[in-house]
C-alpha positions as YAML, in Angstrom:
chain: A
units: angstrom
residues:
- id: 1
  name: MET
  ca: [289.09, -34.17, 150.09]
- id: 2
  name: ASN
  ca: [285.55, -32.98, 150.14]
- id: 3
  name: LYS
  ca: [283.22, -36.15, 149.92]
- id: 4
  name: ASP
  ca: [279.76, -33.92, 149.90]
- id: 5
  name: ASN
  ca: [280.90, -31.84, 147.04]
- id: 6
  name: LEU
  ca: [281.83, -35.07, 145.19]
- id: 7
  name: GLU
  ca: [278.54, -36.84, 146.15]
- id: 8
  name: GLN
  ca: [276.60, -33.61, 144.87]
- id: 9
  name: LEU
  ca: [278.29, -33.55, 141.65]
- id: 10
  name: ILE
  ca: [277.73, -37.09, 140.71]
- id: 11
  name: HIS
  ca: [274.39, -36.53, 141.60]
- id: 12
  name: ASN
  ca: [274.26, -33.26, 139.47]
- id: 13
  name: TYR
  ca: [275.94, -35.67, 136.46]
- id: 14
  name: MET
  ca: [273.31, -38.37, 137.03]
- id: 15
  name: GLU
  ca: [270.59, -36.03, 136.73]
- id: 16
  name: LYS
  ca: [271.80, -34.70, 133.20]
- id: 17
  name: TYR
  ca: [272.74, -37.99, 132.01]
- id: 18
  name: ASP
  ca: [270.15, -38.35, 129.48]
- id: 19
  name: LEU
  ca: [271.25, -34.73, 128.26]
- id: 20
  name: LEU
  ca: [274.70, -35.69, 128.14]
- id: 21
  name: ASN
  ca: [274.23, -38.37, 126.03]
- id: 22
  name: ASP
  ca: [271.60, -37.40, 123.97]
- id: 23
  name: ALA
  ca: [272.09, -37.18, 119.91]
- id: 24
  name: GLU
  ca: [273.16, -33.67, 120.09]
- id: 25
  name: HIS
  ca: [275.58, -33.98, 122.91]
- id: 26
  name: ASP
  ca: [276.67, -37.39, 122.51]
- id: 27
  name: GLU
  ca: [279.51, -37.78, 125.25]
- id: 28
  name: ILE
  ca: [279.48, -41.46, 125.17]
- id: 29
  name: TYR
  ca: [281.47, -41.14, 122.01]
- id: 30
  name: LYS
  ca: [284.56, -40.81, 124.25]
- id: 31
  name: TRP
  ca: [283.87, -44.72, 124.94]
- id: 32
  name: LYS
  ca: [283.30, -45.61, 121.41]
- id: 33
  name: ALA
  ca: [286.38, -43.35, 120.40]
- id: 34
  name: VAL
  ca: [288.89, -45.63, 122.57]
- id: 35
  name: ASN
  ca: [287.03, -48.58, 121.65]
- id: 36
  name: HIS
  ca: [287.59, -48.17, 118.03]
- id: 37
  name: PHE
  ca: [291.01, -47.59, 118.66]
- id: 38
  name: GLN
  ca: [291.76, -50.85, 120.44]
- id: 39
  name: LYS
  ca: [290.20, -52.58, 117.63]
- id: 40
  name: TYR
  ca: [293.01, -51.36, 115.26]
- id: 41
  name: TRP
  ca: [295.89, -50.41, 117.47]
- id: 42
  name: ASN
  ca: [298.93, -52.71, 116.56]
- id: 43
  name: LEU
  ca: [302.53, -51.46, 117.43]
- id: 44
  name: ASP
  ca: [304.05, -54.01, 115.34]
- id: 45
  name: THR
  ca: [302.42, -53.35, 112.10]
- id: 46
  name: ASP
  ca: [304.36, -52.85, 108.91]
- id: 47
  name: GLU
  ca: [301.97, -49.98, 108.03]
- id: 48
  name: PHE
  ca: [302.21, -48.11, 110.99]
- id: 49
  name: GLY
  ca: [300.96, -44.85, 109.72]
- id: 50
  name: GLU
  ca: [297.81, -46.17, 108.16]
- id: 51
  name: MET
  ca: [296.79, -48.27, 111.16]
- id: 52
  name: PHE
  ca: [297.15, -45.09, 113.44]
- id: 53
  name: LYS
  ca: [295.04, -43.04, 110.91]
- id: 54
  name: GLN
  ca: [292.28, -45.76, 111.01]
- id: 55
  name: ALA
  ca: [292.61, -46.41, 114.92]
- id: 56
  name: MET
  ca: [292.03, -42.69, 115.33]
- id: 57
  name: GLU
  ca: [289.10, -42.36, 112.88]
- id: 58
  name: LYS
  ca: [286.53, -41.98, 115.90]
- id: 59
  name: SER
  ca: [288.49, -39.72, 117.90]
- id: 60
  name: PHE
  ca: [287.01, -36.53, 116.66]
- id: 61
  name: ASN
  ca: [287.74, -33.72, 118.63]
- id: 62
  name: LEU
  ca: [289.10, -35.32, 121.82]
- id: 63
  name: ILE
  ca: [292.74, -34.69, 120.49]
- id: 64
  name: ASN
  ca: [292.51, -32.69, 117.55]
- id: 65
  name: ASN
  ca: [290.70, -29.27, 117.07]
- id: 66
  name: GLY
  ca: [290.56, -26.35, 114.72]
- id: 67
  name: ILE
  ca: [294.10, -24.89, 115.83]
- id: 68
  name: ALA
  ca: [296.02, -28.10, 116.59]
- id: 69
  name: GLN
  ca: [295.96, -31.34, 114.86]
- id: 70
  name: PRO
  ca: [298.63, -33.74, 116.40]
- id: 71
  name: THR
  ca: [297.30, -37.08, 115.30]
- id: 72
  name: SER
  ca: [297.61, -35.82, 111.66]
- id: 73
  name: GLY
  ca: [301.14, -34.73, 112.27]
- id: 74
  name: ILE
  ca: [301.85, -38.51, 113.15]
- id: 75
  name: VAL
  ca: [300.43, -39.81, 110.07]
- id: 76
  name: PHE
  ca: [302.08, -37.16, 108.20]
- id: 77
  name: LEU
  ca: [305.34, -38.19, 109.32]
- id: 78
  name: CYS
  ca: [304.57, -41.69, 108.45]
- id: 79
  name: LYS
  ca: [303.87, -41.07, 104.85]
- id: 80
  name: GLN
  ca: [306.91, -39.59, 104.30]
- id: 81
  name: ASP
  ca: [309.10, -42.54, 103.59]
- id: 82
  name: LYS
  ca: [309.52, -45.95, 105.12]
- id: 83
  name: LYS
  ca: [312.63, -44.77, 107.30]
- id: 84
  name: THR
  ca: [310.64, -41.88, 108.98]
- id: 85
  name: GLU
  ca: [307.71, -44.27, 109.41]
- id: 86
  name: ARG
  ca: [309.74, -46.89, 111.35]
- id: 87
  name: GLU
  ca: [311.29, -44.04, 113.51]
- id: 88
  name: VAL
  ca: [307.91, -42.71, 114.72]
- id: 89
  name: GLN
  ca: [307.03, -46.31, 115.56]
- id: 90
  name: GLU
  ca: [310.33, -46.34, 117.53]
- id: 91
  name: GLU
  ca: [309.18, -43.27, 119.44]
- id: 92
  name: PHE
  ca: [305.83, -45.05, 120.18]
- id: 93
  name: ARG
  ca: [307.88, -48.08, 121.50]
- id: 94
  name: LYS
  ca: [310.19, -45.91, 123.87]
- id: 95
  name: LEU
  ca: [306.89, -44.03, 125.25]
- id: 96
  name: LEU
  ca: [305.19, -47.76, 126.03]
- id: 97
  name: ALA
  ca: [308.09, -49.16, 127.51]
- id: 98
  name: PRO
  ca: [307.39, -50.49, 131.07]
- id: 99
  name: ASP
  ca: [307.77, -47.87, 133.57]
- id: 100
  name: GLU
  ca: [306.60, -50.28, 136.75]
- id: 101
  name: GLY
  ca: [303.81, -47.78, 137.39]
- id: 102
  name: ASN
  ca: [306.19, -44.99, 137.84]
- id: 103
  name: ILE
  ca: [304.23, -41.95, 136.38]
- id: 104
  name: LYS
  ca: [307.32, -39.50, 136.87]
- id: 105
  name: VAL
  ca: [309.09, -41.88, 134.41]
- id: 106
  name: ARG
  ca: [306.12, -41.87, 132.15]
- id: 107
  name: GLN
  ca: [305.93, -38.20, 132.53]
- id: 108
  name: ASP
  ca: [309.47, -37.70, 131.37]
- id: 109
  name: ARG
  ca: [308.98, -40.24, 128.30]
- id: 110
  name: ILE
  ca: [306.04, -38.07, 127.33]
- id: 111
  name: GLN
  ca: [308.11, -35.03, 127.02]
- id: 112
  name: MET
  ca: [310.80, -36.92, 125.35]
- id: 113
  name: PHE
  ca: [308.18, -38.24, 122.57]
- id: 114
  name: VAL
  ca: [306.75, -34.52, 122.09]
- id: 115
  name: ASP
  ca: [310.71, -33.38, 121.51]
- id: 116
  name: ALA
  ca: [311.59, -36.46, 119.45]
- id: 117
  name: ILE
  ca: [308.30, -36.08, 117.04]
- id: 118
  name: ASN
  ca: [308.47, -32.18, 116.83]
- id: 119
  name: GLU
  ca: [312.09, -32.40, 115.72]
- id: 120
  name: LYS
  ca: [310.91, -34.64, 113.08]
- id: 121
  name: LEU
  ca: [308.03, -32.46, 111.87]
- id: 122
  name: GLN
  ca: [310.26, -29.31, 111.96]
- id: 123
  name: LYS
  ca: [312.40, -31.21, 109.33]
- id: 124
  name: ALA
  ca: [309.68, -32.39, 107.16]
- id: 125
  name: ALA
  ca: [307.56, -29.51, 107.20]
- id: 126
  name: PRO
  ca: [308.65, -26.56, 109.38]
- id: 127
  name: ASN
  ca: [305.23, -24.54, 108.34]
- id: 128
  name: LYS
  ca: [303.05, -27.14, 109.45]
- id: 129
  name: TRP
  ca: [302.55, -25.98, 113.08]
- id: 130
  name: LYS
  ca: [299.05, -27.67, 113.40]
- id: 131
  name: TYR
  ca: [300.75, -31.06, 113.49]
- id: 132
  name: ASN
  ca: [302.93, -30.36, 116.56]
- id: 133
  name: GLN
  ca: [302.49, -32.48, 119.37]
- id: 134
  name: ASP
  ca: [302.31, -31.08, 123.01]
- id: 135
  name: ARG
  ca: [301.96, -32.99, 126.49]
- id: 136
  name: ARG
  ca: [298.32, -33.36, 126.56]
- id: 137
  name: SER
  ca: [298.06, -35.13, 123.01]
- id: 138
  name: VAL
  ca: [300.48, -37.65, 124.17]
- id: 139
  name: ILE
  ca: [298.69, -38.46, 127.42]
- id: 140
  name: MET
  ca: [295.53, -38.93, 125.26]
- id: 141
  name: TYR
  ca: [297.46, -41.29, 123.20]
- id: 142
  name: LEU
  ca: [298.44, -43.44, 126.23]
- id: 143
  name: ASN
  ca: [294.69, -43.45, 127.32]
- id: 144
  name: PHE
  ca: [293.62, -44.58, 124.11]
- id: 145
  name: ILE
  ca: [296.42, -47.15, 124.03]
- id: 146
  name: ALA
  ca: [296.62, -48.51, 127.71]
- id: 147
  name: PRO
  ca: [293.00, -47.23, 129.05]
- id: 148
  name: ASP
  ca: [293.42, -49.26, 132.30]
- id: 149
  name: ASP
  ca: [296.60, -47.38, 133.38]
- id: 150
  name: ASN
  ca: [295.93, -43.89, 131.89]
- id: 151
  name: PHE
  ca: [293.47, -40.88, 132.11]
- id: 152
  name: MET
  ca: [292.35, -38.22, 129.66]
- id: 153
  name: PHE
  ca: [293.03, -34.97, 130.44]
- id: 154
  name: LYS
  ca: [292.40, -31.25, 130.02]
- id: 155
  name: SER
  ca: [293.98, -28.71, 132.07]
- id: 156
  name: THR
  ca: [291.46, -26.11, 133.00]
- id: 157
  name: GLU
  ca: [288.65, -28.84, 133.87]
- id: 158
  name: ALA
  ca: [291.24, -31.04, 136.01]
- id: 159
  name: LYS
  ca: [291.78, -27.68, 137.98]
- id: 160
  name: ALA
  ca: [288.23, -27.13, 138.35]
- id: 161
  name: PHE
  ca: [287.45, -30.55, 139.36]
- id: 162
  name: ALA
  ca: [290.47, -30.56, 142.02]
- id: 163
  name: ASP
  ca: [289.11, -27.06, 143.67]
- id: 164
  name: CYS
  ca: [285.78, -28.53, 143.94]
- id: 165
  name: TYR
  ca: [286.86, -32.22, 145.25]
- id: 166
  name: GLU
  ca: [289.65, -30.01, 147.52]
- id: 167
  name: PHE
  ca: [292.24, -32.46, 146.86]
- id: 168
  name: GLY
  ca: [295.13, -31.27, 148.52]
- id: 169
  name: GLU
  ca: [297.93, -31.61, 146.10]
- id: 170
  name: ASP
  ca: [298.39, -29.17, 143.35]
- id: 171
  name: ILE
  ca: [298.11, -30.49, 139.71]
- id: 172
  name: GLY
  ca: [300.37, -27.56, 138.73]
- id: 173
  name: SER
  ca: [300.99, -26.18, 135.25]
- id: 174
  name: GLY
  ca: [303.28, -25.78, 132.51]
- id: 175
  name: GLN
  ca: [306.63, -26.84, 133.94]
- id: 176
  name: THR
  ca: [305.13, -27.40, 137.39]
- id: 177
  name: PHE
  ca: [302.76, -29.82, 135.85]
- id: 178
  name: ARG
  ca: [302.81, -33.08, 137.62]
- id: 179
  name: LEU
  ca: [301.06, -36.04, 135.93]
- id: 180
  name: ASP
  ca: [301.46, -38.43, 139.16]
- id: 181
  name: VAL
  ca: [299.34, -35.88, 141.26]
- id: 182
  name: TYR
  ca: [296.64, -35.92, 138.56]
- id: 183
  name: TYR
  ca: [296.46, -39.85, 138.17]
- id: 184
  name: ARG
  ca: [296.39, -40.19, 141.81]
- id: 185
  name: MET
  ca: [293.26, -37.85, 141.90]
- id: 186
  name: CYS
  ca: [291.66, -39.96, 139.01]
- id: 187
  name: ARG
  ca: [292.29, -43.05, 140.81]
- id: 188
  name: GLU
  ca: [290.57, -41.77, 143.92]
- id: 189
  name: LEU
  ca: [287.63, -40.76, 141.80]
- id: 190
  name: VAL
  ca: [287.38, -44.04, 140.21]
- id: 191
  name: ASP
  ca: [287.32, -45.65, 143.64]
- id: 192
  name: GLU
  ca: [284.53, -43.19, 144.43]
- id: 193
  name: ILE
  ca: [282.80, -44.16, 141.20]
- id: 194
  name: LYS
  ca: [282.69, -47.61, 141.73]
- id: 195
  name: LYS
  ca: [280.86, -47.35, 145.18]
- id: 196
  name: HIS
  ca: [278.00, -45.60, 143.25]
- id: 197
  name: LYS
  ca: [276.25, -48.83, 141.80]
- id: 198
  name: ASP
  ca: [273.45, -46.60, 140.30]
- id: 199
  name: LEU
  ca: [275.93, -44.55, 138.20]
- id: 200
  name: CYS
  ca: [277.73, -47.63, 136.89]
- id: 201
  name: ALA
  ca: [274.27, -49.14, 136.01]
- id: 202
  name: LEU
  ca: [273.91, -46.04, 133.84]
- id: 203
  name: LEU
  ca: [276.82, -46.40, 132.00]
- id: 204
  name: GLU
  ca: [276.74, -50.19, 131.65]
- id: 205
  name: GLU
  ca: [272.90, -49.47, 130.24]
- id: 206
  name: LYS
  ca: [274.31, -46.88, 127.68]
- id: 207
  name: LEU
  ca: [277.13, -48.86, 126.58]
- id: 208
  name: LYS
  ca: [274.88, -51.93, 125.84]
- id: 209
  name: TYR
  ca: [272.51, -49.50, 123.78]
- id: 210
  name: GLU
  ca: [275.30, -48.49, 122.07]
- id: 211
  name: ALA
  ca: [276.44, -52.00, 121.34]
- id: 212
  name: GLU
  ca: [273.13, -53.10, 119.91]
- id: 213
  name: VAL
  ca: [272.57, -50.43, 117.40]
- id: 214
  name: ASP
  ca: [276.33, -50.72, 116.19]
- id: 215
  name: GLU
  ca: [276.53, -52.51, 112.99]
- id: 216
  name: ASP
  ca: [279.70, -53.82, 113.83]
- id: 217
  name: LYS
  ca: [278.89, -56.71, 116.03]
- id: 218
  name: THR
  ca: [282.84, -58.00, 116.40]
- id: 219
  name: ASN
  ca: [283.53, -55.33, 118.82]
- id: 220
  name: PRO
  ca: [281.13, -54.38, 121.42]
- id: 221
  name: VAL
  ca: [281.78, -51.28, 123.29]
- id: 222
  name: THR
  ca: [280.40, -53.02, 126.28]
- id: 223
  name: LYS
  ca: [283.94, -54.72, 126.33]
- id: 224
  name: VAL
  ca: [286.07, -51.47, 126.39]
- id: 225
  name: ALA
  ca: [289.05, -51.37, 128.56]
- id: 226
  name: GLY
  ca: [289.30, -48.69, 131.12]
- id: 227
  name: LYS
  ca: [285.40, -48.00, 131.08]
- id: 228
  name: TYR
  ca: [285.75, -46.29, 134.59]
- id: 229
  name: ASN
  ca: [288.74, -44.33, 134.11]
- id: 230
  name: ILE
  ca: [287.07, -43.02, 130.94]
- id: 231
  name: LEU
  ca: [283.81, -42.12, 133.32]
- id: 232
  name: ALA
  ca: [286.25, -40.46, 135.77]
- id: 233
  name: TYR
  ca: [287.53, -38.14, 132.89]
- id: 234
  name: ASP
  ca: [283.68, -37.83, 131.50]
- id: 235
  name: LEU
  ca: [282.79, -36.46, 134.95]
- id: 236
  name: ILE
  ca: [285.48, -34.03, 135.19]
- id: 237
  name: TYR
  ca: [285.17, -32.72, 131.60]
- id: 238
  name: CYS
  ca: [280.91, -32.44, 131.93]
- id: 239
  name: ALA
  ca: [281.28, -30.75, 135.32]
- id: 240
  name: HIS
  ca: [282.94, -27.97, 133.66]
- id: 241
  name: ALA
  ca: [281.59, -28.02, 130.23]
- id: 242
  name: TYR
  ca: [278.01, -28.43, 131.66]
- id: 243
  name: ASN
  ca: [278.25, -26.24, 134.74]
- id: 244
  name: LEU
  ca: [277.50, -29.14, 137.22]
- id: 245
  name: TYR
  ca: [279.15, -27.20, 140.06]
- id: 246
  name: GLU
  ca: [276.22, -24.70, 139.88]
- id: 247
  name: ASN
  ca: [274.85, -25.42, 143.21]
- id: 248
  name: ILE
  ca: [278.20, -26.87, 144.95]
- id: 249
  name: SER
  ca: [280.41, -24.33, 147.16]
- id: 250
  name: VAL
  ca: [284.07, -25.37, 147.06]
- id: 251
  name: ARG
  ca: [284.20, -25.34, 151.00]
- id: 252
  name: LYS
  ca: [282.00, -25.01, 153.89]
- id: 253
  name: ARG
  ca: [283.08, -21.86, 155.83]
- id: 254
  name: LYS
  ca: [281.57, -20.10, 158.92]
- id: 255
  name: LYS
  ca: [279.26, -17.39, 157.80]
- id: 256
  name: LEU
  ca: [281.80, -14.13, 156.88]
- id: 257
  name: SER
  ca: [280.87, -10.64, 157.39]
- id: 258
  name: ALA
  ca: [280.46, -8.32, 154.45]
- id: 259
  name: VAL
  ca: [283.95, -6.87, 154.74]
- id: 260
  name: GLU
  ca: [285.38, -10.46, 154.94]
- id: 261
  name: GLN
  ca: [283.36, -11.72, 152.28]
- id: 262
  name: LYS
  ca: [284.14, -9.05, 150.09]
- id: 263
  name: ARG
  ca: [287.64, -9.61, 150.76]
- id: 264
  name: GLN
  ca: [287.63, -13.09, 150.17]
- id: 265
  name: GLU
  ca: [285.72, -12.98, 146.91]
- id: 266
  name: LYS
  ca: [288.54, -10.57, 145.88]
- id: 267
  name: GLU
  ca: [291.39, -13.20, 146.69]
- id: 268
  name: ASN
  ca: [289.18, -15.87, 144.97]
- id: 269
  name: ARG
  ca: [288.95, -13.67, 141.59]
- id: 270
  name: VAL
  ca: [292.83, -13.18, 141.78]
- id: 271
  name: LYS
  ca: [293.47, -16.60, 141.98]
- id: 272
  name: ASP
  ca: [291.34, -17.48, 139.34]
- id: 273
  name: LEU
  ca: [292.70, -14.60, 136.93]
- id: 274
  name: ILE
  ca: [296.16, -16.14, 137.59]
- id: 275
  name: ALA
  ca: [295.11, -19.65, 136.84]
- id: 276
  name: GLN
  ca: [293.66, -18.32, 133.38]
- id: 277
  name: ARG
  ca: [297.09, -16.09, 132.95]
- id: 278
  name: GLU
  ca: [299.37, -19.10, 133.32]
- id: 279
  name: GLU
  ca: [297.26, -21.25, 130.91]
- id: 280
  name: LYS
  ca: [297.50, -18.02, 128.32]
- id: 281
  name: ASN
  ca: [301.23, -18.00, 129.08]
- id: 282
  name: GLU
  ca: [301.63, -21.46, 128.40]
- id: 283
  name: GLN
  ca: [299.64, -21.37, 125.18]
- id: 284
  name: PHE
  ca: [301.64, -18.49, 124.31]
- id: 285
  name: GLU
  ca: [304.97, -19.75, 124.77]
- id: 286
  name: GLN
  ca: [303.85, -22.71, 122.68]
- id: 287
  name: LEU
  ca: [302.79, -20.69, 119.90]
- id: 288
  name: GLU
  ca: [306.02, -18.41, 120.51]
- id: 289
  name: LYS
  ca: [308.12, -21.50, 120.00]
- id: 290
  name: GLN
  ca: [306.28, -22.59, 116.59]
- id: 291
  name: LEU
  ca: [306.84, -18.96, 115.21]
- id: 292
  name: ASN
  ca: [310.60, -19.22, 116.02]
- id: 293
  name: GLU
  ca: [310.96, -22.46, 114.09]
- id: 294
  name: MET
  ca: [308.94, -21.34, 111.17]
- id: 295
  name: LYS
  ca: [310.51, -19.62, 107.99]
- id: 296
  name: PHE
  ca: [309.26, -17.80, 105.37]
- id: 297
  name: PRO
  ca: [309.68, -19.49, 102.09]
- id: 298
  name: ASP
  ca: [311.93, -18.20, 99.69]
- id: 299
  name: ILE
  ca: [310.02, -16.24, 96.79]
- id: 300
  name: ILE
  ca: [312.63, -14.37, 94.91]
- id: 301
  name: GLY
  ca: [311.94, -14.86, 91.52]
- id: 302
  name: MET
  ca: [308.19, -15.45, 91.91]
- id: 303
  name: LYS
  ca: [305.53, -13.97, 89.84]
- id: 304
  name: VAL
  ca: [302.97, -11.99, 92.12]
- id: 305
  name: LYS
  ca: [299.77, -9.73, 91.69]
- id: 306
  name: ASN
  ca: [298.70, -6.72, 92.99]
- id: 307
  name: ILE
  ca: [295.58, -5.00, 92.38]
- id: 308
  name: ARG
  ca: [296.95, -1.77, 91.84]
- id: 309
  name: TYR
  ca: [300.12, -2.56, 90.16]
- id: 310
  name: GLY
  ca: [299.26, -5.52, 88.26]
- id: 311
  name: GLU
  ca: [302.00, -8.08, 87.60]
- id: 312
  name: GLY
  ca: [305.24, -8.14, 88.96]
- id: 313
  name: ASN
  ca: [308.53, -10.10, 90.00]
- id: 314
  name: VAL
  ca: [309.86, -10.47, 93.53]
- id: 315
  name: THR
  ca: [313.48, -9.32, 93.40]
- id: 316
  name: ASP
  ca: [314.61, -9.12, 96.82]
- id: 317
  name: GLN
  ca: [313.76, -10.84, 100.04]
- id: 318
  name: ASN
  ca: [315.16, -9.82, 103.41]
- id: 319
  name: GLY
  ca: [313.73, -11.25, 106.32]
- id: 320
  name: LYS
  ca: [310.09, -10.10, 106.64]
- id: 321
  name: TYR
  ca: [310.73, -7.53, 103.70]
- id: 322
  name: VAL
  ca: [310.08, -8.23, 100.21]
- id: 323
  name: THR
  ca: [310.81, -6.07, 96.98]
- id: 324
  name: VAL
  ca: [308.71, -6.42, 93.83]
- id: 325
  name: GLU
  ca: [309.52, -4.94, 90.17]
- id: 326
  name: PHE
  ca: [306.12, -3.62, 88.76]
- id: 327
  name: THR
  ca: [306.10, -1.77, 85.53]
- id: 328
  name: ALA
  ca: [305.62, 1.37, 87.60]
- id: 329
  name: GLY
  ca: [308.52, 0.56, 89.38]
- id: 330
  name: ALA
  ca: [309.79, -1.19, 92.54]
- id: 331
  name: LYS
  ca: [307.70, -1.40, 95.51]
- id: 332
  name: ASN
  ca: [308.23, -3.08, 98.98]
- id: 333
  name: PHE
  ca: [305.91, -4.99, 101.25]
- id: 334
  name: ILE
  ca: [305.73, -6.63, 104.40]
- id: 335
  name: LEU
  ca: [305.56, -10.71, 105.13]
- id: 336
  name: PRO
  ca: [303.10, -12.35, 106.05]
- id: 337
  name: ASP
  ca: [300.67, -9.52, 105.71]
- id: 338
  name: ALA
  ca: [301.20, -8.87, 102.09]
- id: 339
  name: PHE
  ca: [299.75, -12.21, 101.16]
- id: 340
  name: GLU
  ca: [297.62, -12.80, 104.03]
- id: 341
  name: LYS
  ca: [295.56, -9.62, 103.72]
- id: 342
  name: GLY
  ca: [295.47, -9.92, 99.64]
- id: 343
  name: PHE
  ca: [297.98, -7.26, 98.74]
- id: 344
  name: LEU
  ca: [299.82, -9.91, 96.64]
- id: 345
  name: LYS
  ca: [298.63, -13.04, 95.31]
- id: 346
  name: SER
  ca: [300.42, -15.82, 93.75]
- id: 347
  name: ALA
  ca: [299.31, -18.85, 91.54]
- id: 348
  name: ASP
  ca: [301.55, -21.13, 93.98]
- id: 349
  name: GLU
  ca: [298.72, -21.85, 96.33]
- id: 350
  name: GLU
  ca: [300.97, -23.72, 98.75]
- id: 351
  name: ILE
  ca: [303.22, -20.73, 99.10]
- id: 352
  name: SER
  ca: [300.00, -18.40, 99.71]
- id: 353
  name: ALA
  ca: [298.61, -20.76, 102.33]
- id: 354
  name: CYS
  ca: [302.04, -20.99, 104.09]
- id: 355
  name: PHE
  ca: [301.84, -17.08, 104.62]
- id: 356
  name: GLU
  ca: [298.30, -17.29, 105.39]
- id: 357
  name: GLU
  ca: [298.97, -19.89, 108.26]
- id: 358
  name: ILE
  ca: [302.11, -17.74, 109.61]
- id: 359
  name: GLY
  ca: [299.65, -14.80, 109.52]
- id: 360
  name: SER
  ca: [297.11, -16.60, 111.30]
- id: 361
  name: LEU
  ca: [299.27, -17.65, 114.03]
- id: 362
  name: LYS
  ca: [300.73, -14.28, 114.36]
- id: 363
  name: LYS
  ca: [297.17, -12.93, 115.16]
- id: 364
  name: THR
  ca: [296.55, -15.67, 117.38]
- id: 365
  name: LYS
  ca: [299.93, -14.87, 119.28]
- id: 366
  name: GLU
  ca: [298.89, -10.96, 119.49]
- id: 367
  name: LYS
  ca: [295.75, -12.30, 120.89]
- id: 368
  name: TYR
  ca: [297.01, -13.88, 123.68]
- id: 369
  name: GLU
  ca: [299.47, -11.20, 124.11]
- id: 370
  name: GLY
  ca: [296.27, -8.72, 124.81]
- id: 371
  name: ASN
  ca: [294.77, -11.53, 127.12]
- id: 372
  name: ILE
  ca: [297.67, -11.73, 129.12]
- id: 373
  name: ARG
  ca: [298.35, -7.95, 129.46]
- id: 374
  name: LEU
  ca: [294.62, -7.62, 130.43]
- id: 375
  name: LEU
  ca: [294.80, -10.37, 133.15]
- id: 376
  name: SER
  ca: [297.99, -8.62, 134.42]
- id: 377
  name: THR
  ca: [296.22, -5.37, 134.64]
- id: 378
  name: GLU
  ca: [293.32, -6.88, 136.65]
- id: 379
  name: ILE
  ca: [295.40, -8.81, 139.03]
- id: 380
  name: SER
  ca: [297.62, -5.83, 139.69]
- id: 381
  name: ARG
  ca: [294.44, -3.59, 140.44]
- id: 382
  name: LEU
  ca: [292.60, -6.09, 142.57]
- id: 383
  name: SER
  ca: [296.06, -6.61, 144.36]
- id: 384
  name: LYS
  ca: [296.67, -3.19, 145.21]
- id: 385
  name: ASN
  ca: [293.14, -2.28, 146.54]
...
């Protein structure tokens, strides 16, 4: 590990602490989100879906984003019927069963949870791909539920910190990801954080202020569990998001010749590009899996409109091809483009939204494909020179 780099990073973090937690950036919301969740979390409640929804109200973009909404997927399943709600509740019980601190067992359970919930989502709503669970979302659930024993996680930010800290073990990615290695790094970081009394005092002061201005005096954020585990993640996240690595060199080395320096810069660039490609490949594989699980809705017999041909009826549907009978004759269209690009319009908003979702997903997949091709080309070019 590189203690000098960590010291500089903590210094940079403290220097920008007021900026990180001003009204615009409000990074302290992580602690408030976990504290709010802890107030409402109850694994044994009869209204599990409503409880989970209420508990997650302040999580904002910590778990969900514009593309993926896994917490909404949990709530959606629980609204189907009581049987499904109980099944979801049982999956959480399995996830949270005692593991004696064995993080490898915990990681296996995370994957089993992902598979089980996504299978239920596929049956209940095959086109609601935004609701799918993934490894990161479940790691975040664990941190919200048991913050003393878990850590929040984002892949790119974690790798950047590991490089700066020169941790020595590979966190991995995709199928090679190791939660135990990531947790070990975070625990080391927490130990170092606790040695910095000035940093801990900054956090305590901010939490005290947030508790004072909070109208709810029954659940002060000063008592939030796992406050230093959250601080470890906040440091990892903010270091990447706010460029706190700016004046830190990953490793101090002897002065290199111009030729050696150029070669090393190229090697570092290749490593960075490979890491980016691995991340894009993982995202691409997830999207491809979602697309493979999705099916076009049956629209035979549906009335549609075309700006040129007017009203017509769908008479045939074969895979992505549909035939529409207009007064002017039969015309063929390709799905989902016909609806997504406005060539066909339907009064059924749910059907239209479904095709638009599939079209949006395909565009995102194509974007990832393009990114991967460009990254591969650049890696190949740099490796040959």
